[in-house]
Coordinates of C-alpha atoms in Angstrom, one line a residue:
X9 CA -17.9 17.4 17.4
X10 CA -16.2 20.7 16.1
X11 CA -19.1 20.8 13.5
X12 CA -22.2 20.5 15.3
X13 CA -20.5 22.6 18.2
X14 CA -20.3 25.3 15.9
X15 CA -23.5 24.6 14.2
X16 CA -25.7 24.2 16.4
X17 CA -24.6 26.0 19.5
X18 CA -23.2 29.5 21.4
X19 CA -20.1 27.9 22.8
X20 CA -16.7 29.4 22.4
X21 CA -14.2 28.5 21.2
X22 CA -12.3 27.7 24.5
X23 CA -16.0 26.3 25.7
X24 CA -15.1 23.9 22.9
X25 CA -11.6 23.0 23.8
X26 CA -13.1 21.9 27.3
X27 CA -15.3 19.7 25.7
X28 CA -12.6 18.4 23.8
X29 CA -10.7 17.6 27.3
X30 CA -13.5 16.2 28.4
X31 CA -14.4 13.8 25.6
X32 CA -10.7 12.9 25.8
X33 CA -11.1 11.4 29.8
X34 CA -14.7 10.3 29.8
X35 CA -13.6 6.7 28.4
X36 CA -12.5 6.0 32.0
X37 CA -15.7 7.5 33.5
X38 CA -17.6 5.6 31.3
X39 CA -15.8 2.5 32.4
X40 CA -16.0 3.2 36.2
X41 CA -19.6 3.6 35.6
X42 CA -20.8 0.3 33.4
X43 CA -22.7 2.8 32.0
X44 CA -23.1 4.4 28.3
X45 CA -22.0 8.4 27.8
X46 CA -23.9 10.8 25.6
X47 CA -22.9 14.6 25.7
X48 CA -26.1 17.0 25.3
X49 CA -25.2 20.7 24.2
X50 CA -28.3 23.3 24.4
X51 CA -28.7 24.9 21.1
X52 CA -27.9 28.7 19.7
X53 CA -32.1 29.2 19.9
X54 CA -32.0 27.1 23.8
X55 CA -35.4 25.1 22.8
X56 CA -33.3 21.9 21.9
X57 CA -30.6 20.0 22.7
X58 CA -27.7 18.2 20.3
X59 CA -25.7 15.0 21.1
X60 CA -21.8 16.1 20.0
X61 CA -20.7 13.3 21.5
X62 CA -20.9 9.5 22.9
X63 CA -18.8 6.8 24.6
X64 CA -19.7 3.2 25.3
X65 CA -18.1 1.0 28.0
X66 CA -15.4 -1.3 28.0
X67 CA -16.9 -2.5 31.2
X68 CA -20.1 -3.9 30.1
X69 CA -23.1 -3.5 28.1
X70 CA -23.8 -0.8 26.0
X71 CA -27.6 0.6 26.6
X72 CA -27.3 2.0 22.6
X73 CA -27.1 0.2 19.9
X74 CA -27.5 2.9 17.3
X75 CA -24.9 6.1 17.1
X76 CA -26.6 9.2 18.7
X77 CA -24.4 12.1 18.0
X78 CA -26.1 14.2 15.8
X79 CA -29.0 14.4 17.2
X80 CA -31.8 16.7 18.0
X81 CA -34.1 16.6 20.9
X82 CA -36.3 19.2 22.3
X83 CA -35.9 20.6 25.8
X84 CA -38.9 19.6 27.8
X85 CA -39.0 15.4 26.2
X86 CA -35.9 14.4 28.6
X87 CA -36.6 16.1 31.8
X88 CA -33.6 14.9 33.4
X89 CA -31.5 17.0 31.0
X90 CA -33.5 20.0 31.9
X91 CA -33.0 19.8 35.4
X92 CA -29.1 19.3 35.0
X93 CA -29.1 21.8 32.8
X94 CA -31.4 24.5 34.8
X95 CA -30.1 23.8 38.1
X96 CA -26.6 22.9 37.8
X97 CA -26.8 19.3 39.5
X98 CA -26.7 15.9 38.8
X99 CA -30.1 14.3 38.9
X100 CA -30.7 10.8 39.4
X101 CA -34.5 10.8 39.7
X102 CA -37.4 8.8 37.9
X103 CA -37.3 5.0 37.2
X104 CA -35.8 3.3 34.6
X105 CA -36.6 3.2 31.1
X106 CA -37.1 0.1 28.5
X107 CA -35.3 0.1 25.6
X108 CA -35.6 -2.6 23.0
X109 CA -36.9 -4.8 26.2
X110 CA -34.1 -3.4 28.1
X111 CA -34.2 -1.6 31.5
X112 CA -31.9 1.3 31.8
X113 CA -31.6 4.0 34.6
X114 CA -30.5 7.5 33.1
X115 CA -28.8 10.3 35.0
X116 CA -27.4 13.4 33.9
X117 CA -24.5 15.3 35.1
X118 CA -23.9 18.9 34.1
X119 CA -20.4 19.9 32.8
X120 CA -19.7 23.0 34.3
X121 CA -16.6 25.4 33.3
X122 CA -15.9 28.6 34.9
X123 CA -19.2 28.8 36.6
X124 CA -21.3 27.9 33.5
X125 CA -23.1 24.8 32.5
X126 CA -22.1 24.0 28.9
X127 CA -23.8 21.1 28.7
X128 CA -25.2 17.4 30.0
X129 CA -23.8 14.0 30.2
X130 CA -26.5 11.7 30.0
X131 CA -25.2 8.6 31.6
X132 CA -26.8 5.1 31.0
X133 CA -26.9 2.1 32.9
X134 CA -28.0 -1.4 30.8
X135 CA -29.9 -2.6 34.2
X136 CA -30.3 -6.3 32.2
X137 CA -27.4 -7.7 34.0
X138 CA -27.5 -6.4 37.6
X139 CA -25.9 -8.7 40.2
X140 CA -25.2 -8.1 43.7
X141 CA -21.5 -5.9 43.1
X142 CA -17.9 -7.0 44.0
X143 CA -15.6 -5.1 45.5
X144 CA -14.1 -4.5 43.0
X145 CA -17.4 -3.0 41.3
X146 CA -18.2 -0.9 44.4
X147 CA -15.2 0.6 43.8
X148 CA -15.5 1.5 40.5
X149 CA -18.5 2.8 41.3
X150 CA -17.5 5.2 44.3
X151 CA -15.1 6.1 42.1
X152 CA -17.3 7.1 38.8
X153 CA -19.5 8.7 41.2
X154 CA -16.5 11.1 42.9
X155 CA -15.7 12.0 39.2
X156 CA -18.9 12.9 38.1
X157 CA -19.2 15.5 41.0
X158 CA -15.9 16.6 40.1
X159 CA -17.6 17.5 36.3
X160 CA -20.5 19.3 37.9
X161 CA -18.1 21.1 40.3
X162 CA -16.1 22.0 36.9
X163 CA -12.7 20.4 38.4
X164 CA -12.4 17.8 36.0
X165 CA -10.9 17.3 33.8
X166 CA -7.6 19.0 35.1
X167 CA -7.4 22.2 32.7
X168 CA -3.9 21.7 30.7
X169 CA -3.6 17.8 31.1
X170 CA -4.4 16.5 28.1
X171 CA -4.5 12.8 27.8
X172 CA -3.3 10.2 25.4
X173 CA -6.1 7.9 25.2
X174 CA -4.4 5.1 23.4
X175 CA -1.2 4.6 25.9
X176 CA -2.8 6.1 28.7
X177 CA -4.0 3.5 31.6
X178 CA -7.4 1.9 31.6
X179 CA -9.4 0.9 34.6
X180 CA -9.6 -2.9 33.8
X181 CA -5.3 -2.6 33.5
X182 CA -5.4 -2.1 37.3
X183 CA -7.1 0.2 39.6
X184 CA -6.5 1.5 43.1
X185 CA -8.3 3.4 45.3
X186 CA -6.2 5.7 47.8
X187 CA -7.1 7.6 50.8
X188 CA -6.4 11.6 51.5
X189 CA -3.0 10.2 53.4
X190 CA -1.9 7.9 50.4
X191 CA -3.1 5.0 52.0
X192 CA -4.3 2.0 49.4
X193 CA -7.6 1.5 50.5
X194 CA -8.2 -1.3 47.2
X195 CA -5.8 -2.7 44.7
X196 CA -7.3 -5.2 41.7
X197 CA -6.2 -8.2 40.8
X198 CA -4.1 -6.6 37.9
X199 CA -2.5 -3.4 40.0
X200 CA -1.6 -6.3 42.7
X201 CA 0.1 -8.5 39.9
X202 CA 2.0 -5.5 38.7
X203 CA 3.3 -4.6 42.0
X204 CA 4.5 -8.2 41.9
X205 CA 6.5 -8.1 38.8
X206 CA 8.4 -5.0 40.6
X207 CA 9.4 -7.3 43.5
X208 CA 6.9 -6.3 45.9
X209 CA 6.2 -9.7 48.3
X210 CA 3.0 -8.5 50.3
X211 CA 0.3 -7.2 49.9
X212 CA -0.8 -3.5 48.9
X213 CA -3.9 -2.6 50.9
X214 CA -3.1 -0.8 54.3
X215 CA 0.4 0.0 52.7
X216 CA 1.4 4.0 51.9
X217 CA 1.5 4.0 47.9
X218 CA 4.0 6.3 47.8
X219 CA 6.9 5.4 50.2
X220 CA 5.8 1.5 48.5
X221 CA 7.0 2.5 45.1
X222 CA 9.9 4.5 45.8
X223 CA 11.5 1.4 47.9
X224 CA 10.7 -0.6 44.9
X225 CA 12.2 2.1 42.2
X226 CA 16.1 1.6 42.0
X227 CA 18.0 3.8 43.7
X228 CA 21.3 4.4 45.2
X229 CA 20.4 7.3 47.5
X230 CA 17.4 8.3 49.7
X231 CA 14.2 7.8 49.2
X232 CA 13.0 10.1 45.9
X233 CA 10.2 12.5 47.7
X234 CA 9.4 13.4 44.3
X235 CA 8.2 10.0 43.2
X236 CA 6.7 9.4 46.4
X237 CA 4.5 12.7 46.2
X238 CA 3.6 11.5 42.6
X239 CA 2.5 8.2 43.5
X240 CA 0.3 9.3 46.7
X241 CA -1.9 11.3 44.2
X242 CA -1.8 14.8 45.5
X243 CA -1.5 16.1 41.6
X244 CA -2.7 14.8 38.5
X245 CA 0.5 12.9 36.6
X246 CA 1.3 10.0 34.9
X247 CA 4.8 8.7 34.6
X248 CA 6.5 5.2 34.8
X249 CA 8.3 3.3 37.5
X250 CA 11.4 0.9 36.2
X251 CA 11.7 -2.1 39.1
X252 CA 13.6 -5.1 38.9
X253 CA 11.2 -7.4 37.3
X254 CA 9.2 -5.2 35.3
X255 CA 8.1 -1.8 34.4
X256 CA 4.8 0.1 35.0
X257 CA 3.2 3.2 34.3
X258 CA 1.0 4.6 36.2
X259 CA -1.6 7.6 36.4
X260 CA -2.5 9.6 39.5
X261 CA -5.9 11.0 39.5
X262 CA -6.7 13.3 42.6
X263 CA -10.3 12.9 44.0
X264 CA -12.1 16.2 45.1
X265 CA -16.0 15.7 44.7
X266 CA -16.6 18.6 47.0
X267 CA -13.5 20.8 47.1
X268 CA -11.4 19.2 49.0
X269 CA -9.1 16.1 48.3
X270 CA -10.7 12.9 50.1
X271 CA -8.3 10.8 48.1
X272 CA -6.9 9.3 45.2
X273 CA -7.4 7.3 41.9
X274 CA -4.3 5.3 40.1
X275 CA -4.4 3.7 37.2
X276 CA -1.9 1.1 36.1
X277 CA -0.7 -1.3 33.5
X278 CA 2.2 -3.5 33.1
X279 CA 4.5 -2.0 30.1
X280 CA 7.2 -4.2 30.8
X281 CA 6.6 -6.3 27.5
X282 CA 5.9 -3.0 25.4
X283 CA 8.8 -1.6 26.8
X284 CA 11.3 -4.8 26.0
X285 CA 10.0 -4.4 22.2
X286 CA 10.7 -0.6 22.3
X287 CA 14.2 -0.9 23.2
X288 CA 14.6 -3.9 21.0
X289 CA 13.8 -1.8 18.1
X290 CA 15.8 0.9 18.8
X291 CA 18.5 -1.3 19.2
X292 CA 18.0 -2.6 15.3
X293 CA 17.6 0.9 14.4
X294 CA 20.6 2.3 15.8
X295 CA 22.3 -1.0 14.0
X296 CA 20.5 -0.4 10.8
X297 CA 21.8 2.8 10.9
X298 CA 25.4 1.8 11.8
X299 CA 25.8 -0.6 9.1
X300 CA 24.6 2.3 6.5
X301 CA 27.1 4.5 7.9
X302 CA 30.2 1.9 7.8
X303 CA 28.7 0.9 4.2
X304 CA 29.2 5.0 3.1
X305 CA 32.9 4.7 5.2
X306 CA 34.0 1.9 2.7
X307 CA 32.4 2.6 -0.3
X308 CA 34.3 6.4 0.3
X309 CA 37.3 4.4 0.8
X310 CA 36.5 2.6 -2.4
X311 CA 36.3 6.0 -4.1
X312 CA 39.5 7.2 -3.1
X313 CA 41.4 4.3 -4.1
X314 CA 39.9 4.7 -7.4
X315 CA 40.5 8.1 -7.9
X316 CA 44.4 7.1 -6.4
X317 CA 44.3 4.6 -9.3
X318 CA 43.6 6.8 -11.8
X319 CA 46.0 9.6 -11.4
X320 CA 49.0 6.5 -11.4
X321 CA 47.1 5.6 -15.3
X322 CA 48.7 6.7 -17.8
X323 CA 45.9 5.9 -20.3
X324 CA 43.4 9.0 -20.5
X325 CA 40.4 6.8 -21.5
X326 CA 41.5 4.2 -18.8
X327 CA 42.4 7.4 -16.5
X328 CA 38.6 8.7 -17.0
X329 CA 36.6 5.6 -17.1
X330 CA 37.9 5.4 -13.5
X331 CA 36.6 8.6 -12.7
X332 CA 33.1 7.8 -13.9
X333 CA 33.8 4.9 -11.1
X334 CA 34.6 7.3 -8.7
X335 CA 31.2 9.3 -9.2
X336 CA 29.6 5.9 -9.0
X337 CA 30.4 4.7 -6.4
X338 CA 30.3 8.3 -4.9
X339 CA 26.2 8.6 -5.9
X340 CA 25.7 5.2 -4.1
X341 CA 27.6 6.5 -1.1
X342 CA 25.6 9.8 -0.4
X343 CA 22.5 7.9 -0.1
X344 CA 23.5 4.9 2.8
X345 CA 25.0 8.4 4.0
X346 CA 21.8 9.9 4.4
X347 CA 20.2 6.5 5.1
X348 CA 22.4 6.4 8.1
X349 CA 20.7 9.4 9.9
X350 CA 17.4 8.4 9.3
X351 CA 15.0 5.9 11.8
X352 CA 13.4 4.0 8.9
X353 CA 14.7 3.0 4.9
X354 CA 13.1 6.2 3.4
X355 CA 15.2 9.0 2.5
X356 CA 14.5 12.9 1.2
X357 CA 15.3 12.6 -2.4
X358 CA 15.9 16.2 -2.9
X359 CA 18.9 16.5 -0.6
X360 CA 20.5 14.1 -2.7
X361 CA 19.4 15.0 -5.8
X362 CA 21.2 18.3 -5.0
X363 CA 24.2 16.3 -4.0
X364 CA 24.4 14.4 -6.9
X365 CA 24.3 17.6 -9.1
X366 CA 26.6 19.3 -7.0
X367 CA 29.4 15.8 -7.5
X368 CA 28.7 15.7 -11.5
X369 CA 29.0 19.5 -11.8
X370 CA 32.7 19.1 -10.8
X371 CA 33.3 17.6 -14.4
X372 CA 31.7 20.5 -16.1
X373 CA 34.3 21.0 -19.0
X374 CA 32.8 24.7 -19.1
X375 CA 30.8 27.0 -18.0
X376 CA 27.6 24.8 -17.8
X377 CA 25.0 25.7 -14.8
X378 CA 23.3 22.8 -13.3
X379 CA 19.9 23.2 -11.4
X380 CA 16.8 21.1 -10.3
X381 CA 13.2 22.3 -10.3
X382 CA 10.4 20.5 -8.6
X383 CA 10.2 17.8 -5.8
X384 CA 11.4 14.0 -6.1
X385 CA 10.1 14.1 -2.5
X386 CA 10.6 10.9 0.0
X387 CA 11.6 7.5 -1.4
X388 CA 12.5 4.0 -0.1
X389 CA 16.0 3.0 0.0
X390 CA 15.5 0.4 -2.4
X391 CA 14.5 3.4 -5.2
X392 CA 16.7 5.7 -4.3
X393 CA 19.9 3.8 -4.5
X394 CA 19.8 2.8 -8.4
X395 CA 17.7 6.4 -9.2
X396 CA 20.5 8.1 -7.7
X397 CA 23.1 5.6 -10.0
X398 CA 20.9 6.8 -13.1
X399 CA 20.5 10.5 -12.4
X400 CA 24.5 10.7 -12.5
X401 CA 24.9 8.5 -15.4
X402 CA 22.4 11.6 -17.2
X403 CA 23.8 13.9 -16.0
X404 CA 27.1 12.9 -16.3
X405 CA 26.3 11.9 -20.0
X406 CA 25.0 15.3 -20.7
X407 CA 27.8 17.4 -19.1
X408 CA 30.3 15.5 -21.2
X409 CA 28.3 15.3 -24.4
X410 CA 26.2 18.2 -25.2
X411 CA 28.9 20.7 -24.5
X412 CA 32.4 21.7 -26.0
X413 CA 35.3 22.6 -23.7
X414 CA 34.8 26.4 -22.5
X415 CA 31.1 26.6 -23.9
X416 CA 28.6 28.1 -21.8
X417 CA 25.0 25.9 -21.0
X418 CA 22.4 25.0 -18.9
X419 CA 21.4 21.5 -17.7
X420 CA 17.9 21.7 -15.9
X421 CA 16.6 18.5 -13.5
X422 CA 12.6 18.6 -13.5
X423 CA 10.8 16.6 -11.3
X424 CA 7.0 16.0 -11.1
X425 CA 5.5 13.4 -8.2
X426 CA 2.3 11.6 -8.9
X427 CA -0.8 12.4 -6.8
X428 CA -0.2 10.1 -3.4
X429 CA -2.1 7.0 -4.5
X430 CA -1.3 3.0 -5.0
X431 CA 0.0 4.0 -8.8
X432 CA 1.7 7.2 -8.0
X433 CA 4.6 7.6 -10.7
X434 CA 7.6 10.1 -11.0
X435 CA 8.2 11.7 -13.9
X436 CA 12.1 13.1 -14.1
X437 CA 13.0 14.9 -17.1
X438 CA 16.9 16.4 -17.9
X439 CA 17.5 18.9 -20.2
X440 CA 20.6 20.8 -22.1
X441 CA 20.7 23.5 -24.4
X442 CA 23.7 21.5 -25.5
X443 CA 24.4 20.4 -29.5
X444 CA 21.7 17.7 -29.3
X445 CA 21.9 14.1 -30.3
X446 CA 24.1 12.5 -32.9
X447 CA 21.9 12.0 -36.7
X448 CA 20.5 8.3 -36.4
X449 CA 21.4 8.0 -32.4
X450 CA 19.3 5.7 -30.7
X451 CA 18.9 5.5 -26.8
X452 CA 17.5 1.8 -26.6
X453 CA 20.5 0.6 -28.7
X454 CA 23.5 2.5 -28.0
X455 CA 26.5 0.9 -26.4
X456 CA 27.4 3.5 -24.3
X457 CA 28.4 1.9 -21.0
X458 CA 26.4 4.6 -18.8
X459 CA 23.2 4.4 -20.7
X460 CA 22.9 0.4 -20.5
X461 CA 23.6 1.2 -16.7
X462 CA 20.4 3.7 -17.2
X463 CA 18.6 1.3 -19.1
X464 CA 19.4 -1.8 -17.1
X465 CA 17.9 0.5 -13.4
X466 CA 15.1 1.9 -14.8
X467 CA 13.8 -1.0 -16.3
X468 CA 15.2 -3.4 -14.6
X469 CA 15.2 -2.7 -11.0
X470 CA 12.7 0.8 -10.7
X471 CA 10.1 -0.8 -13.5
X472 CA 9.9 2.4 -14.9
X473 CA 10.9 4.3 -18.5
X474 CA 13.5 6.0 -20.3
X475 CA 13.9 8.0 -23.6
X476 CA 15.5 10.4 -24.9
X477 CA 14.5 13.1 -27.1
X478 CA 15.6 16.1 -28.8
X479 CA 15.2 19.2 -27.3
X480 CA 11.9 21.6 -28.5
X481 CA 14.8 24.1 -30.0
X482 CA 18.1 22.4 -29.0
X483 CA 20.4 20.3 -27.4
X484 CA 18.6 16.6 -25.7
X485 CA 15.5 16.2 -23.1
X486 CA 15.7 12.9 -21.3
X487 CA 12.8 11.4 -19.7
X488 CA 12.7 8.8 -17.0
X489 CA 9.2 7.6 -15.3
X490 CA 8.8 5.0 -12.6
X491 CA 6.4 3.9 -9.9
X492 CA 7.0 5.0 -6.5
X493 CA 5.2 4.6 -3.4
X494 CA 2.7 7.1 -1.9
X495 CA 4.4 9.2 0.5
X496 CA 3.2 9.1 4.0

């Protein structure tokens, strides 16, 4: 719509943003109608007219078949658009017309802003079906007919109320109709049955909507005014209403087709299912999230009784190899850490990257700098665990290996992220400026206890690569590449 608004047409910007408002309700006119929507906009040179928009009904049958936005008619072929457009009305005369064998009656209902006619609705009835209406359809109708005046008057949709059309109320959820004093005048099959759930044992017509509801609500003090204003429909709001047996949300729509308020809509649907799920997975969430937390408590304990252990050794090689434990077990820990404030098994990479590099630094036996460049960006839990193992084994091996005591040195983490696709890959390369590799050292085959940890994750459990390399002018460059999901 934004394209062909700006295309085609004078409109503002704000002009625009009412059409978006409008487009964002007329589902439920649509539906209160039984009748197919197409929005006409004049165009920038006012001798033709372009459809920006179209909505079919939930209700019953569409009158189109094909998709009509994008199209261009001429002013003078549909004079029922004309006449909206001219005189600022909604015209409902002429008979109906056949399309494809099918009768269908046509009206048009200026959408006015500020004053202004920005545009038609072209409203269409399929006629094939027409039966002698239900209540329930007479209601429907009244209503559809009370919001179209409110679009020629310019009052709907309420300016600043924008409306979630996925979890909003429909009109075949449930539907009343109330009158100026809050009155239920009609209740459907589906609003009754939702007033049931909440405990209510009679029935809804002839009752006050409002005063209804809040005796239903639980409560410990007086009657909540607030909810009982909100429920008779003088304002335009939508909240929810917690009973005993259930939980509904509802939608107040106040009816003015000429000015004054002769009443309201309210739309309702039975969340209480929805709901039940919602809190159910919040509740394995906020467990998910406890169990990574007590799994960082005790892996920390782990670590310190480690690193108690290993100032008691007298050994130096037994006294260090329980060190490199310690940082083990400490790189595992940071990530159920950071797992444990999240709401789903994906973590920021880089947070813990920098953590990692921050832990390892500690052993620097000089003056060594550590730093990362690039983004490993968001990962699942199950890659982050052993990429966080394998990034402190490297740089672990590099800070002890590529330096002597008291020399200065750089060690540089790069990481490169795939473009977002089904085969994205990560490509993670260390570097020192260290002395290099030893003459005849081979990665694959050395017995080194932190790479076959290295080799072991990234081949075994990420599915990627590793290598190492000597550096373009010195010291080492190793290189790890694995698959990673897209991020979303």
């Amino acid at each position: 719509m934004n394209d062909l608004v700006r295309q085609h047409t004078a409109l503002s910007e704000s002009d625009l943003d009412w059409l978006h408002l409008l487009v964002s309700e007329w589902q439920l006119l649509s539906d209160l109608s039984f009748a197919d929507l197409v929005l006409w906009v004049p165009t920038l040179d006012g001798t033709r007219y372009v459809s920006v928009a179209q909505m079919r009904p939930n209700t019953g049958p569409t009158s189109y078949q094909d998709d009509m936005v994008g199209h261009l008619v001429p002013r003078g072929r549909r004079p029922l658009l004309d006449a909206a457009l001219d005189e600022g009305r909604i015209v409902r005369e002429g008979d109906p017309e056949w399309r494809e064998e099918v009768p269908v009656r046509v009206e048009s209902i200026p959408v006015r802003r500020e004053g202004r006619v920005l545009g038609v609705i072209a409203r269409n009835t399929n006629l094939l079906t027409v039966r002698t209406p239900s209540r329930l359809e007479l209601t429907y109708l009244q209503s559809a007919s009370d919001l179209a005046q409110m679009i020629a008057a310019g009052s709907f949709p309420f300016p600043g109320e924008q409306v979630d059309m996925d979890s909003s109320p429909r009109a075949g959820d449930g539907l009343m109709r109330l009158d100026a004093d809050g009155v239920v005048q009609y209740a459907s099959p589906n609003a009754l049955s939702a007033y049931h759930r909440l405990g209510l044992a009679a029935d809804l017509v002839g009752q006050e909507l409002g005063q209804v509801t809040a005796e239903l609500a639980p409560s410990r003090g007086p009657v909540d005014e607030a909810l009982v204003k909100m429920a008779s429909g003088y304002a335009p709001r939508e909240f929810e209403i917690e009973g005993s047996g259930g939980v509904i949300q509802l939608r107040a729509i106040p009816l003015k087709p000429k000015g004054a308020r002769i009443g309201s809509l309210v739309l309702l649907r039975d969340v209480t299912e929805l709901r039940r799920r919602e809190r159910e997975l919040i509740t394995k969430d906020a467990t998910i999230r406890e169990i990574h937390h007590r799994v960082k408590n005790n892996l920390q304990t782990v670590a310190a009784l480690l690193r108690l252990q290993a100032r008691r050794m007298d050994s130096d090689r037994g006294r260090e190899a329980l060190n490199e434990a310690v940082r083990r077990v400490g790189s595992i820990a940071i990530v159920h850490e950071t797992l444990s404030q999240n709401l789903d098994e994906r973590v920021e990479f880089d947070e813990i990257a920098d953590r990692v590099i921050a832990m390892v630094a500690e052993i620097s036996p000089g003056k060594v700098t550590c730093r990362r460049n690039g983004r490993f960006g968001i990962l699942d839990a199950e890659v982050a665990t052993p990429l966080s193992m394998v990034l402190t084994e490297v740089l672990q091996n590099a800070l002890e290996h590529a330096f002597a005591p008291g020399e200065q040195g750089t060690v540089e983490v790069t990481a490169v992220r795939g473009e977002p696709r089904a085969d994205a890959r990560l490509l993670i390369t260390v570097k020192d400026d260290g002395r290099g590799l030893p003459e005849g050292f081979d990665p694959q085959r050395a017995g080194n206890l932190g790479l076959q940890i290295v080799r072991t994750l990234v081949e075994g459990e990420l599915g990627g690569t590793f290598d190492m390399q000597p550096g373009a002018e010195r010291g080492t460059r190793v290189v790890l590449d694995i698959p990673v999901q897209p991020q979303k």
